[in-house]
Coordinates of C-alpha atoms (C1' of nucleotides) in Angstrom, one line a residue:
Chain A
M1 CA -0.1 -27.0 -25.0
T2 CA -2.6 -26.2 -22.8
R3 CA -5.6 -27.2 -24.0
P4 CA -6.7 -30.3 -27.4
L5 CA -8.0 -29.1 -30.3
R6 CA -11.2 -30.8 -29.8
P7 CA -13.2 -31.4 -26.7
A8 CA -12.3 -35.1 -26.0
P9 CA -14.5 -37.6 -28.2
R10 CA -16.9 -37.9 -25.8
S11 CA -16.2 -41.4 -26.1
P12 CA -19.7 -42.8 -25.9
R13 CA -20.2 -46.2 -23.3
K14 CA -16.5 -46.1 -21.6
P15 CA -17.1 -44.7 -18.7
R16 CA -13.9 -42.1 -18.3
P17 CA -10.4 -43.1 -17.5
A18 CA -9.4 -41.5 -14.0
V19 CA -9.1 -38.0 -13.2
A20 CA -12.6 -39.1 -11.1
A21 CA -10.7 -39.5 -7.5
H22 CA -12.7 -35.8 -6.9
K23 CA -14.9 -38.0 -4.0
A24 CA -14.0 -36.6 -1.5
P25 CA -12.8 -32.7 -2.2
A26 CA -9.6 -31.8 -0.3
K27 CA -11.0 -28.7 1.7
A28 CA -10.1 -30.8 4.5
A29 CA -10.9 -28.2 7.3
G30 CA -11.5 -24.8 7.0
T31 CA -15.2 -24.4 7.3
R32 CA -16.4 -22.4 10.4
S33 CA -17.6 -24.9 12.9
G34 CA -14.3 -26.2 15.1
K35 CA -15.7 -30.1 15.3
A36 CA -13.5 -33.3 13.7
A37 CA -13.9 -31.8 9.7
A38 CA -14.0 -35.8 8.4
S39 CA -18.0 -36.2 7.8
K40 CA -18.7 -34.4 5.1
P41 CA -22.0 -31.9 6.3
Y42 CA -24.6 -32.3 4.4
H43 CA -24.1 -28.6 3.8
H44 CA -21.8 -27.5 2.1
G45 CA -21.2 -24.0 3.5
D46 CA -19.2 -22.3 0.4
L47 CA -20.4 -24.0 -2.2
R48 CA -21.2 -20.7 -4.5
R49 CA -17.5 -19.8 -4.4
V50 CA -16.2 -24.0 -4.7
L51 CA -18.5 -24.3 -7.9
V52 CA -16.9 -21.2 -10.1
E53 CA -13.6 -22.5 -8.4
A54 CA -14.3 -25.5 -9.8
A55 CA -15.9 -24.0 -13.4
F56 CA -12.1 -22.0 -13.9
D57 CA -10.1 -24.9 -13.7
L58 CA -12.0 -26.5 -15.9
V59 CA -11.7 -23.5 -18.6
A60 CA -8.0 -23.0 -18.1
E61 CA -7.5 -27.3 -17.9
R62 CA -9.7 -28.0 -21.5
G63 CA -11.3 -25.1 -22.7
P64 CA -14.5 -23.2 -22.0
E65 CA -16.7 -25.2 -24.4
T66 CA -16.4 -28.1 -22.0
V67 CA -17.3 -26.8 -19.1
S68 CA -20.4 -28.9 -17.6
V69 CA -22.9 -28.0 -14.5
R70 CA -22.5 -31.4 -13.4
E71 CA -18.7 -31.9 -13.3
A72 CA -18.3 -28.8 -11.8
A73 CA -20.8 -30.3 -9.2
R74 CA -19.1 -33.5 -9.0
R75 CA -15.2 -31.8 -8.8
A76 CA -17.3 -30.1 -5.8
G77 CA -18.9 -33.0 -4.3
V78 CA -22.6 -32.3 -4.8
S79 CA -24.9 -34.0 -6.2
P80 CA -26.5 -32.6 -9.7
G81 CA -28.7 -30.1 -8.8
A82 CA -26.9 -28.6 -6.7
P83 CA -25.3 -26.2 -8.5
F84 CA -29.0 -24.6 -9.4
R85 CA -29.4 -23.1 -5.9
H86 CA -26.9 -21.3 -6.7
F87 CA -26.5 -20.5 -10.5
E88 CA -30.0 -20.1 -12.2
S89 CA -28.3 -22.1 -15.5
R90 CA -24.7 -22.6 -16.9
D91 CA -24.6 -20.0 -18.2
A92 CA -24.9 -18.0 -15.1
L93 CA -21.9 -20.1 -13.6
M94 CA -20.4 -19.0 -16.2
A95 CA -20.8 -15.1 -16.3
A96 CA -19.9 -16.1 -12.7
V97 CA -16.3 -17.3 -14.0
A98 CA -15.8 -14.6 -16.2
A99 CA -16.2 -12.4 -13.3
E100 CA -13.0 -13.8 -12.3
A101 CA -11.4 -14.1 -14.2
Q102 CA -12.1 -10.1 -15.2
R103 CA -11.4 -8.9 -11.1
R104 CA -7.7 -11.2 -12.3
F105 CA -6.7 -9.7 -15.8
R106 CA -7.7 -5.9 -14.4
Q107 CA -5.1 -6.6 -11.7
E108 CA -2.6 -6.8 -14.0
I109 CA -3.6 -4.0 -16.5
A110 CA -3.2 -2.1 -13.2
T111 CA 0.1 -3.1 -12.6
A112 CA 1.5 -3.0 -16.2
L113 CA 0.3 0.4 -15.8
A114 CA 1.7 2.0 -12.7
A115 CA 5.3 1.4 -14.4
V116 CA 4.6 4.3 -16.9
P117 CA 3.7 8.0 -16.2
A118 CA 0.6 9.6 -16.3
D119 CA 1.4 12.2 -18.5
Q120 CA 3.1 10.2 -21.7
P121 CA -0.4 8.7 -23.1
L122 CA 0.8 6.7 -26.1
R123 CA 3.1 4.4 -23.9
R124 CA -0.5 4.3 -21.5
F125 CA -1.7 2.8 -24.3
R126 CA 0.6 0.8 -25.1
A127 CA 1.0 -1.1 -21.8
L128 CA -2.1 -1.8 -21.7
G129 CA -2.5 -3.1 -25.2
L130 CA 0.7 -5.3 -24.4
A131 CA -1.3 -5.8 -21.0
Y132 CA -4.4 -7.0 -22.6
L133 CA -2.6 -9.4 -25.6
R134 CA 0.3 -11.1 -22.8
W135 CA -2.6 -12.2 -20.1
A136 CA -5.0 -13.2 -23.4
M137 CA -2.1 -15.5 -24.1
R138 CA -1.7 -16.8 -21.4
N139 CA -4.6 -17.9 -20.0
P140 CA -6.5 -18.3 -23.8
G141 CA -9.5 -19.7 -21.7
H142 CA -9.9 -17.3 -20.1
F143 CA -9.8 -14.7 -22.3
E144 CA -12.3 -17.1 -24.2
V145 CA -15.1 -17.0 -21.5
I146 CA -14.4 -13.1 -21.3
S147 CA -15.2 -12.8 -24.6
D148 CA -18.2 -14.7 -25.4
G149 CA -20.9 -12.4 -26.5
R150 CA -23.0 -14.7 -24.8
L151 CA -22.2 -14.4 -21.0
F152 CA -22.1 -9.7 -21.9
D153 CA -25.8 -8.8 -22.1
F154 CA -26.7 -11.5 -19.6
D155 CA -29.4 -8.5 -18.7
A156 CA -28.2 -6.3 -18.2
A157 CA -26.7 -4.8 -15.3
Q158 CA -27.5 -8.2 -13.6
G159 CA -25.7 -8.9 -10.4
E160 CA -23.4 -11.7 -11.9
A161 CA -21.8 -10.5 -14.3
S162 CA -22.0 -6.3 -13.5
G163 CA -18.4 -6.4 -12.3
L164 CA -17.9 -7.6 -15.6
K165 CA -19.5 -4.8 -17.6
A166 CA -17.4 -2.3 -15.6
D167 CA -14.1 -3.7 -15.5
N168 CA -14.6 -3.0 -19.1
A169 CA -16.2 -0.2 -19.6
E170 CA -13.3 1.0 -17.6
I171 CA -10.7 -0.3 -20.3
I172 CA -12.9 1.6 -23.4
D173 CA -12.8 4.7 -20.7
M174 CA -8.8 4.3 -20.6
S175 CA -8.2 4.2 -24.0
A176 CA -10.4 7.0 -25.4
Q177 CA -9.1 9.2 -22.8
W178 CA -5.5 8.6 -23.8
L179 CA -6.0 9.0 -27.0
A180 CA -7.4 11.4 -26.9
D181 CA -4.9 12.9 -24.8
A182 CA -2.1 12.1 -27.7
S183 CA -4.1 13.6 -30.4
A184 CA -4.7 17.4 -27.8
K185 CA 0.0 16.9 -27.9
G186 CA -0.3 16.5 -31.5
L187 CA 1.2 13.0 -31.6
L188 CA -1.4 11.4 -34.1
R189 CA -1.4 11.4 -38.0
S190 CA -5.1 10.9 -37.6
A191 CA -8.2 13.4 -35.4
D192 CA -10.2 9.8 -35.8
V193 CA -9.9 8.9 -31.3
K194 CA -12.5 6.7 -31.9
L195 CA -11.4 4.8 -35.2
M196 CA -8.2 4.2 -34.2
Q197 CA -9.4 2.9 -30.5
I198 CA -11.5 0.4 -32.5
A199 CA -8.9 -0.2 -34.4
G200 CA -6.7 -1.2 -32.2
R201 CA -8.7 -3.3 -30.1
A202 CA -9.7 -5.0 -33.0
L203 CA -5.9 -5.6 -33.7
V204 CA -4.9 -7.0 -30.0
Y205 CA -8.6 -9.4 -30.1
G206 CA -7.7 -10.6 -33.5
Y207 CA -3.7 -11.8 -32.4
A208 CA -5.6 -13.0 -29.2
R209 CA -8.3 -14.7 -30.7
M210 CA -6.0 -16.4 -33.4
K211 CA -4.1 -17.5 -30.3
A212 CA -6.6 -19.4 -28.8
D213 CA -8.7 -20.6 -32.2
G214 CA -4.8 -22.1 -32.9
H215 CA -4.5 -20.0 -36.2
F216 CA -0.5 -19.2 -36.6
P217 CA 0.3 -22.6 -36.5
R218 CA -0.6 -22.1 -40.4
W219 CA 0.1 -18.8 -40.5
G220 CA 4.0 -19.9 -39.8
V221 CA 3.8 -19.0 -36.4
G222 CA 5.3 -21.1 -34.6
E223 CA 5.3 -21.4 -30.6
A224 CA 7.8 -19.2 -29.6
E225 CA 7.1 -16.9 -32.0
I226 CA 4.1 -15.8 -30.7
E227 CA 4.9 -13.0 -27.6
P228 CA 7.9 -11.5 -29.8
M229 CA 5.1 -11.3 -31.7
A230 CA 2.9 -9.9 -30.2
E231 CA 4.9 -6.2 -29.6
A232 CA 6.1 -6.0 -32.8
V233 CA 2.8 -6.2 -34.3
L234 CA 1.1 -3.6 -31.2
D235 CA 4.2 -1.2 -32.1
L236 CA 3.4 -1.5 -36.2
F237 CA 0.3 -0.3 -35.7
L238 CA 1.4 2.9 -32.8
A239 CA 4.1 3.3 -35.7
G240 CA 1.1 3.3 -38.2
I241 CA -0.7 5.6 -36.6
A242 CA 1.8 7.6 -34.3
K243 CA 3.2 11.2 -36.3
G244 CA 6.8 10.2 -37.6
D245 CA 8.8 8.2 -38.5
G246 CA 10.6 7.4 -35.7
P247 CA 9.5 4.8 -33.2
I248 CA 6.9 4.9 -30.3
K249 CA 8.6 7.0 -27.5
G250 CA 9.9 4.7 -25.0
R251 CA 10.2 1.7 -26.2
A252 CA 13.2 -0.7 -27.3
P253 CA 13.6 -0.7 -31.0
R254 CA 13.2 -4.3 -32.6
A255 CA 16.8 -5.6 -32.6
Chain B
M1 CA -30.1 -9.7 -36.1
T2 CA -29.8 -13.2 -37.3
R3 CA -29.5 -15.3 -33.9
P4 CA -30.2 -15.1 -30.7
L5 CA -26.7 -14.4 -28.6
R6 CA -28.0 -16.7 -26.2
P7 CA -28.8 -20.2 -27.7
A8 CA -32.5 -20.4 -26.6
P9 CA -32.5 -21.5 -22.7
R10 CA -33.5 -25.1 -23.5
S11 CA -37.1 -25.0 -21.6
P12 CA -36.2 -28.8 -20.5
R13 CA -39.8 -30.9 -20.1
K14 CA -41.6 -29.2 -22.9
P15 CA -41.9 -30.5 -26.7
R16 CA -40.7 -28.1 -28.6
P17 CA -43.2 -25.4 -30.4
A18 CA -44.0 -25.2 -34.0
V19 CA -41.0 -25.4 -36.2
A20 CA -41.2 -29.1 -36.1
A21 CA -43.4 -28.9 -39.5
H22 CA -40.4 -30.9 -41.7
K23 CA -42.0 -34.4 -42.0
A24 CA -42.3 -34.9 -45.1
P25 CA -38.9 -33.0 -46.7
A26 CA -40.2 -30.8 -49.6
K27 CA -37.9 -31.7 -51.6
A28 CA -41.1 -33.0 -54.2
A29 CA -39.7 -35.4 -56.9
G30 CA -35.9 -34.3 -58.2
T31 CA -35.0 -38.2 -57.6
R32 CA -33.4 -40.2 -60.6
S33 CA -36.6 -42.8 -60.7
G34 CA -39.5 -41.3 -63.0
K35 CA -41.8 -43.1 -60.4
A36 CA -44.4 -40.6 -58.0
A37 CA -42.3 -39.1 -55.4
A38 CA -45.5 -39.6 -52.7
S39 CA -43.9 -42.9 -50.3
K40 CA -40.9 -41.7 -49.8
P41 CA -38.5 -44.3 -50.5
Y42 CA -36.6 -46.5 -47.8
H43 CA -33.5 -45.0 -49.2
H44 CA -32.9 -41.6 -49.1
G45 CA -30.0 -40.6 -52.5
D46 CA -28.5 -38.1 -51.6
L47 CA -28.6 -38.0 -47.7
R48 CA -25.2 -36.5 -47.6
R49 CA -25.5 -33.4 -49.1
V50 CA -28.8 -32.6 -47.4
L51 CA -27.4 -33.7 -44.5
V52 CA -24.7 -30.6 -45.9
E53 CA -27.2 -28.3 -46.4
A54 CA -29.3 -29.0 -43.5
A55 CA -26.4 -28.0 -40.7
F56 CA -25.8 -25.3 -43.3
D57 CA -28.8 -23.7 -42.5
L58 CA -28.6 -24.0 -39.1
V59 CA -25.6 -22.1 -38.8
A60 CA -27.0 -19.6 -40.8
E61 CA -30.0 -19.0 -38.5
R62 CA -29.0 -19.9 -35.0
G63 CA -25.2 -20.4 -34.9
P64 CA -22.9 -22.9 -35.3
E65 CA -23.1 -23.8 -31.5
T66 CA -26.8 -24.7 -32.2
V67 CA -26.2 -26.9 -34.8
S68 CA -26.9 -30.8 -33.9
V69 CA -27.0 -33.8 -35.7
R70 CA -30.3 -34.7 -34.5
E71 CA -31.8 -31.8 -35.6
A72 CA -30.2 -31.9 -39.1
A73 CA -31.1 -35.6 -39.3
R74 CA -34.3 -34.1 -38.4
R75 CA -34.8 -31.5 -41.1
A76 CA -32.9 -34.5 -43.8
G77 CA -36.1 -36.7 -42.6
V78 CA -34.0 -39.8 -41.5
S79 CA -33.3 -41.7 -38.2
P80 CA -30.6 -40.5 -35.6
G81 CA -28.5 -42.1 -36.6
A82 CA -28.3 -42.3 -40.1
P83 CA -26.0 -39.7 -40.7
F84 CA -23.0 -41.6 -38.9
R85 CA -23.1 -43.3 -42.5
H86 CA -21.6 -40.7 -44.1
F87 CA -20.1 -38.8 -41.2
E88 CA -18.0 -39.5 -38.7
S89 CA -18.8 -37.1 -35.8
R90 CA -20.5 -34.4 -35.6
D91 CA -17.4 -32.0 -36.0
A92 CA -16.9 -34.7 -39.3
L93 CA -20.1 -33.0 -40.4
M94 CA -18.7 -28.8 -39.2
A95 CA -16.0 -28.8 -41.4
A96 CA -18.9 -30.4 -44.7
V97 CA -20.4 -27.2 -43.6
A98 CA -16.6 -24.9 -43.0
A99 CA -16.1 -26.1 -46.7
E100 CA -19.3 -25.4 -48.1
A101 CA -18.9 -21.9 -46.5
Q102 CA -15.4 -21.6 -47.7
R103 CA -16.0 -22.1 -50.7
R104 CA -19.1 -19.9 -51.4
F105 CA -15.8 -17.2 -49.8
R106 CA -13.7 -18.0 -52.2
Q107 CA -15.8 -17.2 -55.0
E108 CA -16.6 -13.6 -53.4
I109 CA -13.1 -13.2 -53.1
A110 CA -12.4 -14.0 -56.6
T111 CA -15.0 -12.0 -57.9
A112 CA -13.2 -8.4 -55.9
L113 CA -10.1 -9.1 -57.1
A114 CA -11.3 -9.0 -60.8
A115 CA -12.1 -5.1 -60.7
V116 CA -8.7 -5.4 -59.9
P117 CA -5.7 -4.7 -62.2
A118 CA -3.1 -7.1 -61.2
D119 CA 0.9 -4.5 -60.8
Q120 CA -1.2 -2.9 -58.0
P121 CA -0.5 -4.9 -55.0
L122 CA -2.0 -2.5 -52.6
R123 CA -5.4 -2.2 -54.0
R124 CA -5.5 -5.7 -54.7
F125 CA -4.4 -6.4 -51.1
R126 CA -6.7 -3.8 -49.5
A127 CA -9.9 -5.7 -51.6
L128 CA -9.5 -9.2 -50.1
G129 CA -9.1 -7.0 -46.5
L130 CA -12.3 -5.8 -47.7
A131 CA -14.2 -8.8 -49.3
Y132 CA -13.3 -10.7 -46.1
L133 CA -14.5 -8.2 -44.0
R134 CA -17.8 -7.7 -46.0
W135 CA -18.3 -11.8 -46.0
A136 CA -18.3 -11.8 -42.6
M137 CA -19.8 -8.8 -41.1
R138 CA -22.8 -10.6 -43.4
N139 CA -22.2 -14.5 -43.0
P140 CA -21.5 -14.0 -39.5
G141 CA -22.3 -17.3 -38.3
H142 CA -20.4 -19.2 -41.4
F143 CA -17.9 -17.0 -40.8
E144 CA -16.9 -18.3 -37.4
V145 CA -17.3 -22.1 -38.4
I146 CA -14.6 -21.5 -41.4
S147 CA -12.6 -19.7 -38.3
D148 CA -13.5 -22.9 -35.3
G149 CA -9.8 -24.0 -34.6
R150 CA -11.0 -27.4 -34.0
L151 CA -12.6 -28.2 -37.4
F152 CA -8.8 -27.1 -39.1
D153 CA -6.2 -29.5 -37.9
F154 CA -8.9 -32.0 -38.6
D155 CA -6.5 -34.6 -39.2
A156 CA -4.5 -32.8 -41.2
A157 CA -4.9 -33.9 -45.3
Q158 CA -8.2 -35.7 -43.9
G159 CA -10.3 -35.6 -47.4
E160 CA -13.3 -33.8 -45.5
A161 CA -11.8 -31.0 -45.5
S162 CA -8.3 -30.5 -47.7
G163 CA -10.5 -27.8 -49.7
L164 CA -11.0 -25.9 -46.8
K165 CA -7.1 -25.7 -45.8
A166 CA -6.1 -25.0 -49.8
D167 CA -8.5 -22.8 -49.7
N168 CA -7.2 -20.4 -46.7
A169 CA -3.3 -21.6 -48.1
E170 CA -3.9 -20.2 -51.0
I171 CA -5.6 -16.7 -48.9
I172 CA -2.1 -16.4 -47.2
D173 CA -0.1 -17.1 -50.2
M174 CA -1.8 -14.6 -51.5
S175 CA -1.4 -11.6 -49.0
A176 CA 2.4 -12.2 -48.5
Q177 CA 3.4 -12.1 -52.0
W178 CA 1.5 -8.7 -52.7
L179 CA 3.0 -7.4 -49.5
A180 CA 6.4 -8.4 -51.1
D181 CA 5.5 -6.7 -55.1
A182 CA 4.3 -3.7 -53.1
S183 CA 7.7 -4.0 -51.2
A184 CA 9.2 -4.2 -54.0
K185 CA 7.6 -0.7 -55.3
G186 CA 9.0 1.4 -52.5
L187 CA 5.3 1.7 -50.6
L188 CA 6.1 0.6 -47.4
R189 CA 8.1 1.9 -44.4
S190 CA 8.7 -1.2 -43.6
A191 CA 10.5 -4.3 -45.2
D192 CA 9.0 -6.6 -42.9
V193 CA 6.8 -8.6 -44.7
K194 CA 5.6 -10.9 -42.5
L195 CA 5.3 -9.0 -39.5
M196 CA 2.9 -6.5 -42.1
Q197 CA 1.2 -10.1 -43.1
I198 CA -0.4 -11.2 -39.5
A199 CA -0.6 -7.5 -38.3
G200 CA -3.2 -7.3 -40.7
R201 CA -4.6 -10.3 -40.6
A202 CA -5.1 -9.7 -36.6
L203 CA -6.0 -6.2 -38.2
V204 CA -9.3 -7.5 -40.5
Y205 CA -9.7 -11.3 -38.0
G206 CA -10.6 -9.6 -35.3
Y207 CA -13.0 -6.4 -36.2
A208 CA -15.6 -9.3 -38.0
R209 CA -15.1 -11.1 -34.4
M210 CA -15.7 -8.4 -32.5
K211 CA -19.4 -8.0 -34.8
A212 CA -19.9 -11.8 -34.4
D213 CA -19.5 -11.8 -30.7
G214 CA -21.7 -9.4 -30.0
H215 CA -18.7 -6.8 -29.0
F216 CA -19.7 -3.8 -30.9
P217 CA -22.3 -2.3 -28.9
R218 CA -20.0 -1.8 -25.6
W219 CA -17.7 0.0 -27.7
G220 CA -20.2 2.4 -29.3
V221 CA -20.4 0.8 -32.4
G222 CA -24.0 1.3 -33.6
E223 CA -25.8 -1.1 -36.3
A224 CA -25.6 1.8 -39.0
E225 CA -21.8 2.0 -38.1
I226 CA -20.4 -0.8 -38.6
E227 CA -19.7 -1.9 -42.2
P228 CA -18.2 1.8 -43.0
M229 CA -16.4 2.0 -39.5
A230 CA -14.7 -1.6 -41.3
E231 CA -13.6 0.1 -44.3
A232 CA -12.1 2.9 -42.2
V233 CA -10.2 0.3 -40.4
L234 CA -8.5 -1.4 -42.8
D235 CA -7.4 1.9 -44.9
L236 CA -6.0 3.5 -41.1
F237 CA -3.9 0.3 -41.4
L238 CA -3.2 0.7 -44.6
A239 CA -2.4 4.3 -44.3
G240 CA -0.4 3.5 -41.9
I241 CA 2.3 0.8 -43.7
A242 CA 2.1 2.8 -46.7
K243 CA 5.4 5.2 -47.2
G244 CA 3.4 9.0 -47.8
D245 CA 1.3 11.0 -45.8
G246 CA -2.1 10.9 -48.7
P247 CA -4.4 8.5 -48.8
I248 CA -3.9 5.0 -50.2
K249 CA -3.9 4.6 -54.0
G250 CA -7.2 3.7 -55.4
R251 CA -10.0 5.1 -52.8
A252 CA -12.1 7.6 -51.9
P253 CA -11.0 10.0 -49.3
R254 CA -13.8 9.6 -46.4
A255 CA -15.6 13.2 -46.1
Chain C
dA1 C1' -32.4 -22.9 3.8
dC2 C1' -29.8 -25.6 1.5
dC3 C1' -29.0 -30.8 -0.6
dT4 C1' -30.3 -35.3 -2.6
dG5 C1' -32.4 -38.2 -6.2
dA6 C1' -34.7 -39.3 -9.0
dA7 C1' -37.0 -37.7 -13.6
dC8 C1' -37.1 -35.2 -18.0
dA9 C1' -35.9 -33.6 -22.8
dC10 C1' -32.4 -33.4 -25.1
dC11 C1' -27.5 -34.9 -27.3
dG12 C1' -23.4 -37.5 -30.0
dT13 C1' -23.0 -42.7 -31.0
dT14 C1' -23.3 -47.2 -31.9
dC15 C1' -25.1 -51.5 -33.3
dA16 C1' -28.0 -54.9 -33.9
dA17 C1' -31.9 -55.3 -37.5
dG18 C1' -34.3 -55.1 -41.6
dT19 C1' -34.6 -53.2 -46.8
Chain D
dA1 C1' -25.6 -50.8 -49.3
dC2 C1' -27.7 -47.7 -46.7
dC3 C1' -31.5 -46.8 -43.8
dT4 C1' -33.9 -47.5 -38.6
dG5 C1' -35.1 -47.9 -34.2
dA6 C1' -33.7 -48.9 -29.5
dA7 C1' -30.0 -48.7 -26.9
dC8 C1' -25.7 -46.0 -23.7
dA9 C1' -23.8 -42.7 -21.9
dC10 C1' -23.5 -38.1 -21.7
dC11 C1' -25.9 -33.3 -20.5
dG12 C1' -29.2 -29.0 -18.6
dT13 C1' -33.0 -28.1 -15.8
dT14 C1' -36.6 -29.1 -12.4
dC15 C1' -38.6 -30.7 -8.1
dA16 C1' -40.3 -33.6 -4.4
dA17 C1' -38.5 -35.3 -0.1
dG18 C1' -35.3 -35.5 2.8
dT19 C1' -31.7 -32.9 6.8

DNA sequence: ACCTGAACACCGTTCAAGT
DNA sequence: ACCTGAACACCGTTCAAGT
């Protein structure tokens, strides 16, 4: 329900209704000079951040494809050309949005992992997968931005999205490490750590994308079922790679 | 390598180079009237199909996002407004492209299944997954169009994409049936057919999307590894849901 | 140093007018 | 019945000119 499946038919020739009440940004004072904030200053002062916030909100409200530089400029109360003083292109703006989304996502993962002992690799692997699924499910627009291939090899280490790349590499390394640890402890049926890592990633990525892409209705999965089934799917995978027939240690069996 | 990751920087203000040699469509004669085909007739005769073909090729060459109605019109040699006599909107044109892609995909699946005996449900399930992965991998653009949520509840049974929906439902039904059969034969560890069905779908969809979205380089999976690993991932999943420790019947073990 | 406003080359879509 | 061509409301991006 977070955004319409089709990006609002554009409605040509009709000036858009409402929503356009963004003339003066409600930022109130907040700028460094202690003077009266009544008259909008010529220099914005913090435009870069405001643009990223506007685009970030747009992504959450209506999905990544609907974000336009001009709309972000409108919401920030500046002219159409102004953003290009701060971002080389629309993609660069989106990369900044992706970096911000990834920052928040990373925080949630850290929180989820804090609750799991370091010496239980499979439980950590599971917690990572669950945090990934939950976050993606609850932030489909931001999940899409992060996953968009276009934004990634955006010049490799180009300052903009370098945090994005680093965070991603961290997740890749962690998951490989935990699987290797689990394997060393004799917890896994297979010794092919990379295979299990890629399969696990494909599983959670695919599930999250099915949600974001609106596939679940046609697979007969109702809205309320989606999150519980995400967990069940993850556990099915873990049970499949783990040695023995019992459920993964540390999870309550599904009633 | 099928398309650039970024949609070609638009290069404003410069008229595009080459490529514009599409003035007269190379369709030669072919039209019903036996007259000389030298002068382009005012009425195209088969515009609808030509537009779908043009868009279909565009999808393969440069990805779905780059398709424009105007470019399809250009390739068909008609004016910008002409397509709207045949398609209500850009989305309707894309839905027609998706239907055509799905038609071909369905054919490939049928071929793959023809080689597997009807009484071996797990092998059929595997063949379906493999055909899905292979087709998606080799036709990333068309895979994306088919998967695009926007094109689906395009008015439910709206004539345009009704074949698309029917084909999809068929795949859903087949996979459920085979899992149920396998379960009845005592081949599976779990009795939750729907869960295995959704998990399997998430796995193959996620893997195919990782390919289409360009994720594999950062996961350390080289181009040449992608297809073999697809198969291995599928078998890992099958080994996980199947009863017993041996490999799935009918597949050669990975050396 | 940063922003405006007008421009250019696109795009989707409509619609009168042509054939 | 189908197509053209001009139009409108967008969009990304550039650039001289303003502050």
